[in-house]
Coordinates of C-alpha atoms in Angstrom, one line a residue:
M26 CA 82.9 108.5 78.2
S27 CA 82.3 105.0 79.4
A28 CA 81.0 102.9 76.4
S29 CA 83.1 101.2 73.9
S30 CA 81.2 103.1 71.2
D31 CA 82.9 106.3 72.5
V32 CA 86.2 105.0 71.1
R33 CA 86.3 106.7 67.7
W34 CA 88.6 105.5 64.8
R35 CA 88.6 107.8 61.8
T36 CA 89.9 106.1 58.6
P37 CA 92.6 108.2 57.1
R38 CA 91.6 110.0 53.9
S39 CA 93.3 112.7 51.9
G40 CA 93.6 115.6 54.2
D41 CA 92.0 113.7 57.1
I42 CA 93.5 112.7 60.5
S43 CA 93.2 109.4 62.3
M44 CA 92.7 109.7 66.1
I45 CA 91.6 107.4 68.9
T46 CA 89.8 108.7 72.0
L47 CA 90.0 106.6 75.2
D48 CA 87.9 106.9 78.2
A49 CA 89.1 106.5 81.8
H50 CA 88.8 102.7 81.9
Q51 CA 90.5 102.2 78.6
T52 CA 93.3 104.6 79.5
A53 CA 93.9 102.7 82.7
Q54 CA 94.0 99.4 80.9
L55 CA 96.9 100.6 78.7
L56 CA 98.9 101.8 81.7
P57 CA 99.8 98.8 83.9
Y58 CA 101.8 100.0 86.9
P59 CA 104.9 97.8 86.6
Q60 CA 105.3 98.6 82.9
L61 CA 104.7 102.2 83.6
A62 CA 107.4 102.3 86.3
D63 CA 109.8 100.8 83.8
G64 CA 108.8 103.5 81.4
I65 CA 109.6 106.2 84.0
E66 CA 113.2 104.8 84.2
A67 CA 113.4 104.8 80.4
M68 CA 112.2 108.4 80.4
L69 CA 114.9 109.4 82.8
M70 CA 117.5 108.1 80.3
E71 CA 115.8 110.2 77.6
M72 CA 116.0 113.2 79.9
R73 CA 119.7 112.6 80.4
S74 CA 120.4 112.3 76.7
G75 CA 118.3 115.3 75.9
T76 CA 116.0 113.5 73.5
A77 CA 112.9 114.3 75.7
R78 CA 112.2 117.8 77.1
A79 CA 109.4 119.7 78.8
P80 CA 109.1 123.3 80.0
E81 CA 107.9 124.2 83.5
R82 CA 104.3 123.5 84.3
L83 CA 102.0 126.4 83.7
H84 CA 100.0 127.1 86.8
F85 CA 97.1 129.5 86.1
P86 CA 94.5 130.5 88.7
L87 CA 90.9 130.3 87.3
T88 CA 89.0 131.5 90.4
E89 CA 90.0 133.3 93.6
P90 CA 89.5 131.6 97.0
E91 CA 86.7 133.1 99.0
R92 CA 85.1 132.5 102.4
G93 CA 87.6 129.8 103.3
R94 CA 87.1 127.9 100.0
R95 CA 89.9 127.1 97.7
G96 CA 89.9 128.5 94.1
G97 CA 90.2 126.6 90.9
V98 CA 93.4 126.3 88.9
L99 CA 94.4 125.2 85.4
L100 CA 97.6 123.2 84.9
V101 CA 99.1 122.9 81.4
M102 CA 102.0 120.4 80.9
P103 CA 103.5 119.9 77.4
A104 CA 106.3 117.5 76.5
V105 CA 108.0 116.1 73.5
N106 CA 110.6 113.5 72.3
R107 CA 111.7 112.4 68.9
D108 CA 108.6 110.4 68.1
V109 CA 105.6 112.0 69.9
A110 CA 104.4 115.2 71.5
M111 CA 101.7 115.7 74.1
T112 CA 100.1 118.3 76.2
K113 CA 98.0 117.7 79.4
H114 CA 95.3 120.1 80.5
I115 CA 94.1 119.6 84.0
T116 CA 91.6 121.7 86.0
V117 CA 91.7 121.3 89.8
H118 CA 88.6 122.6 91.7
P119 CA 88.9 121.2 95.3
E120 CA 85.4 122.5 96.2
N121 CA 83.7 120.4 93.6
C122 CA 83.5 117.5 96.1
R123 CA 80.9 119.5 98.0
A124 CA 78.6 119.2 95.0
G125 CA 79.5 115.6 94.2
K126 CA 81.6 116.5 91.2
P127 CA 85.1 115.4 90.4
S128 CA 87.7 117.8 91.6
I129 CA 90.2 117.0 88.9
I130 CA 89.1 117.0 85.2
G131 CA 91.3 117.0 82.1
E132 CA 92.7 115.3 79.1
V133 CA 96.0 114.4 77.4
M134 CA 96.3 115.2 73.7
V135 CA 98.9 113.3 71.8
F136 CA 100.1 114.4 68.4
D137 CA 102.8 113.9 65.8
P138 CA 105.6 116.5 66.5
H139 CA 106.5 116.5 62.8
T140 CA 103.1 117.2 61.3
G141 CA 100.9 118.3 64.2
E142 CA 98.4 115.5 63.4
R143 CA 96.4 114.5 66.4
L144 CA 96.9 110.8 67.3
M145 CA 95.2 110.1 70.6
L146 CA 93.2 111.6 73.4
L147 CA 93.6 110.0 76.9
D148 CA 91.8 110.6 80.1
G149 CA 93.9 113.2 82.0
P150 CA 93.1 112.3 85.7
T151 CA 93.7 108.6 85.0
V152 CA 97.1 109.4 83.4
T153 CA 98.0 111.7 86.3
G154 CA 97.0 109.2 89.0
R155 CA 98.7 106.2 87.4
R156 CA 102.0 107.9 86.4
T157 CA 102.3 109.6 89.8
A158 CA 101.9 106.3 91.6
A159 CA 104.3 104.7 89.1
V160 CA 107.0 107.3 89.8
T161 CA 106.6 106.6 93.6
L162 CA 106.8 102.9 92.9
F163 CA 110.0 103.4 90.9
A164 CA 111.5 105.5 93.6
A165 CA 110.6 103.0 96.3
R166 CA 112.2 100.2 94.3
K167 CA 115.4 102.1 94.0
F168 CA 115.7 103.8 97.4
A169 CA 113.4 102.2 100.1
P170 CA 115.6 100.4 102.7
R171 CA 112.8 97.8 103.2
P172 CA 110.7 97.8 100.0
K173 CA 108.8 94.7 100.8
G174 CA 107.4 95.8 104.2
P175 CA 103.9 97.0 105.1
V176 CA 102.8 100.4 103.6
L177 CA 100.9 103.1 105.4
I178 CA 98.8 105.3 103.1
V179 CA 97.6 108.6 104.5
G180 CA 94.5 109.7 102.4
A181 CA 91.8 107.7 100.7
G182 CA 91.2 109.6 97.4
V183 CA 92.2 109.0 93.8
Q184 CA 96.0 109.1 94.5
A185 CA 95.7 106.9 97.6
R186 CA 93.9 104.3 95.5
A187 CA 96.4 104.5 92.7
H188 CA 99.3 104.0 95.0
L189 CA 97.7 101.1 96.7
E190 CA 97.1 99.5 93.3
A191 CA 100.7 100.3 92.2
F192 CA 102.4 98.8 95.2
A193 CA 100.2 95.7 95.2
A194 CA 100.9 95.1 91.5
G195 CA 104.5 96.4 91.2
M196 CA 106.0 95.7 94.6
G197 CA 104.1 92.7 95.7
T198 CA 102.9 94.5 98.9
R199 CA 100.4 92.3 100.7
H200 CA 99.5 94.5 103.7
F201 CA 98.5 98.1 103.8
M202 CA 97.4 100.5 106.6
I203 CA 95.0 103.3 105.7
F204 CA 94.4 106.5 107.6
S205 CA 92.0 109.2 106.4
R206 CA 90.0 111.9 108.0
S207 CA 87.0 110.3 106.3
P208 CA 86.6 106.8 107.8
E209 CA 84.0 106.1 105.2
R210 CA 86.4 106.6 102.3
A211 CA 89.1 104.7 104.2
H212 CA 86.9 101.7 104.6
A213 CA 85.9 101.9 100.9
L214 CA 89.6 101.9 99.9
A215 CA 90.1 98.9 102.2
E216 CA 87.3 97.1 100.5
H217 CA 88.9 97.8 97.1
A218 CA 92.1 96.4 98.4
A219 CA 90.3 93.1 99.2
T220 CA 89.3 92.8 95.5
L221 CA 93.0 92.9 94.6
G222 CA 93.8 90.1 97.0
V223 CA 95.7 92.2 99.5
E224 CA 94.9 93.1 103.1
A225 CA 94.2 96.7 104.2
T226 CA 93.6 97.8 107.7
V227 CA 92.0 101.1 108.5
V228 CA 93.8 102.8 111.5
D229 CA 92.5 105.7 113.6
A230 CA 95.9 107.1 114.4
I231 CA 99.1 107.5 112.4
E232 CA 101.9 107.6 115.0
P233 CA 101.4 104.0 116.3
A234 CA 101.5 102.7 112.7
L235 CA 104.9 104.3 112.1
S236 CA 106.7 101.8 114.3
T237 CA 105.6 98.8 112.1
V238 CA 105.5 100.0 108.5
S239 CA 108.5 100.4 106.2
I240 CA 106.9 102.8 103.6
V241 CA 104.7 105.8 104.2
I242 CA 102.8 107.5 101.4
T243 CA 100.9 110.8 101.9
A244 CA 98.3 111.5 99.3
T245 CA 96.2 114.4 100.5
T246 CA 95.6 118.0 99.6
S247 CA 96.3 119.2 103.1
S248 CA 97.7 122.7 103.9
E249 CA 99.1 121.4 107.2
P250 CA 101.3 118.4 108.0
V251 CA 99.4 115.2 108.2
L252 CA 102.3 113.2 109.8
P253 CA 103.4 113.8 113.4
D254 CA 105.1 117.2 113.7
S255 CA 107.5 117.2 116.6
D256 CA 111.0 118.7 116.8
T257 CA 112.0 115.9 119.1
M258 CA 110.8 113.0 117.0
R259 CA 113.5 111.0 115.4
W260 CA 112.5 109.2 112.2
R261 CA 113.6 105.6 111.7
D262 CA 116.6 105.1 109.5
D263 CA 114.9 102.2 107.6
I264 CA 111.8 104.2 106.6
F265 CA 110.8 105.5 103.2
V266 CA 108.4 108.4 103.0
A267 CA 106.8 109.6 99.8
G268 CA 105.0 112.9 99.8
V269 CA 102.8 113.1 96.6
G270 CA 99.7 115.1 97.4
A271 CA 101.0 118.6 97.9
F272 CA 101.9 120.3 94.6
R273 CA 101.7 124.0 95.5
P274 CA 103.6 126.3 97.8
D275 CA 100.5 126.7 100.1
M276 CA 100.1 122.9 100.5
R277 CA 101.9 120.8 103.1
E278 CA 101.7 117.2 104.1
L279 CA 105.2 116.5 105.6
P280 CA 106.4 117.9 108.9
P281 CA 109.5 120.2 108.7
Q282 CA 111.5 118.0 111.0
L283 CA 111.1 115.0 108.7
C284 CA 112.2 117.1 105.7
R285 CA 115.2 118.4 107.5
D286 CA 116.1 115.0 109.0
A287 CA 116.1 113.4 105.6
A288 CA 118.2 116.3 104.1
V289 CA 120.8 116.3 106.9
R290 CA 121.3 112.7 107.9
G291 CA 119.3 110.7 105.4
T292 CA 118.4 110.9 101.7
L293 CA 116.2 113.5 100.1
V294 CA 115.1 112.8 96.5
V295 CA 112.8 115.0 94.4
D296 CA 111.2 114.1 91.2
T297 CA 112.2 117.3 89.4
W298 CA 113.7 120.7 90.3
E299 CA 110.3 122.2 89.9
V300 CA 109.9 121.4 93.6
K301 CA 112.1 124.4 94.3
H302 CA 109.1 126.7 93.9
E303 CA 106.1 124.3 94.1
A304 CA 106.7 122.0 97.1
G305 CA 105.3 123.7 100.1
D306 CA 106.6 120.8 102.3
L307 CA 110.2 121.6 101.5
L308 CA 109.8 125.3 101.3
H309 CA 108.3 125.6 104.8
A310 CA 111.1 123.4 106.1
A311 CA 113.7 125.7 104.6
I312 CA 115.8 122.7 103.5
D313 CA 119.3 123.2 102.0
W314 CA 118.7 122.4 98.3
A315 CA 122.4 121.3 98.0
R316 CA 121.3 118.3 100.0
A317 CA 118.5 117.3 97.7
A318 CA 118.9 115.2 94.5
P319 CA 116.6 115.2 91.5
L320 CA 115.5 111.7 90.6
M321 CA 117.7 111.5 87.5
D322 CA 120.9 112.4 89.5
A323 CA 120.0 110.1 92.3
I324 CA 119.7 107.2 89.9
I325 CA 122.9 107.9 87.9
T326 CA 125.1 108.5 91.0
P327 CA 123.3 106.8 93.9
D328 CA 126.3 106.5 96.2
R329 CA 126.6 110.3 96.2
Y330 CA 123.2 110.8 97.8
R331 CA 122.4 107.6 99.9
S332 CA 123.0 107.8 103.6
S333 CA 121.9 105.9 106.7
G334 CA 119.0 108.0 107.7
P335 CA 115.4 108.1 106.6
V336 CA 114.6 108.4 102.9
L337 CA 112.2 111.0 101.7
F338 CA 110.9 111.2 98.2
K339 CA 109.0 114.3 97.2
S340 CA 107.1 114.7 93.9
V341 CA 105.1 117.5 92.5
G342 CA 104.6 116.1 89.0
Y343 CA 106.4 116.6 85.7
A344 CA 105.2 116.5 82.1
L345 CA 107.8 114.0 81.1
W346 CA 106.2 111.5 83.5
D347 CA 103.0 112.0 81.4
L348 CA 105.0 111.5 78.2
A349 CA 106.2 108.2 79.6
A350 CA 102.6 107.2 80.2
V351 CA 101.8 108.2 76.6
L352 CA 104.6 106.0 75.2
C353 CA 103.4 103.1 77.4
A354 CA 99.8 103.5 76.2
R355 CA 100.9 103.7 72.5
A356 CA 103.0 100.6 72.8
N357 CA 100.2 98.6 74.4
L358 CA 97.6 100.0 71.9
A359 CA 99.8 98.9 69.0
K360 CA 100.2 95.4 70.5
D361 CA 96.7 94.7 71.8
G362 CA 94.3 97.2 70.3
V363 CA 91.6 99.1 72.1
P364 CA 90.6 97.5 75.5
A365 CA 86.9 97.1 76.0
S366 CA 85.1 99.4 78.4

């Protein structure tokens, strides 16, 4: 869907339902990163009061891996609060890129929890990308020792782009470094950064950049650590690292030493306790979960978890972050109407 004619209003009649369908561009227009980051904080308060709730994410394999190729998976994520309910359906097929097809496809269905009436249909990958970046932005605002410094992004896909946009818009970051195994995609992301009025430099090695940046964001689907993996490496005390790409036990971006370093002498924050069985980074590092703090606890009692070492934020995604995006979109839709495609 890309034309404004694809937005369909149905006038309520007796026994009828009014629903709006938004394409990827329109969904993005309703989810500005700074406002969405504020919405994440509001959702944390709803979680604390018990007015918003969500079950664990359903992770259902669709196809089996074969000949070194990764299989497809369906992710189903429902959530509800007093005013609205939603469910997100996302299919992830990593091998689609070989055929020039999107690897992530899906939608977010919004409905009235009291009547079941369908209210809105949002583009699923857009919601996922923007709310994930907004959660990282929120965590960096709260926990990064030097939030205004340069940012290194490892990866150059959808999540890398979303995080660059989020930090440019919501943190005022003016300089980014980009590393990707695909130089072509890295340069394309740097060109996109220029359209936003920020500077982005493509680097051909990660380790030299670590001495100058204050924030590192890994946004890949790697099964092996993409950051330097050395038992003797000591991570800087003033660095903030966000691992956002790995969302399954068999995926890893972060080296075990970094995970243990943050847990033992620094600060380890996770977006939700779902990471206990989904975050391959932390599982492979065998971290002590007593040293990790879910985002809500870390916000409510920050002094209990903050330390002088490196800060690591690990997210795997949570349906309540999608619900926060739905509430943000509804508020802007009510205020401004449907954005043009």
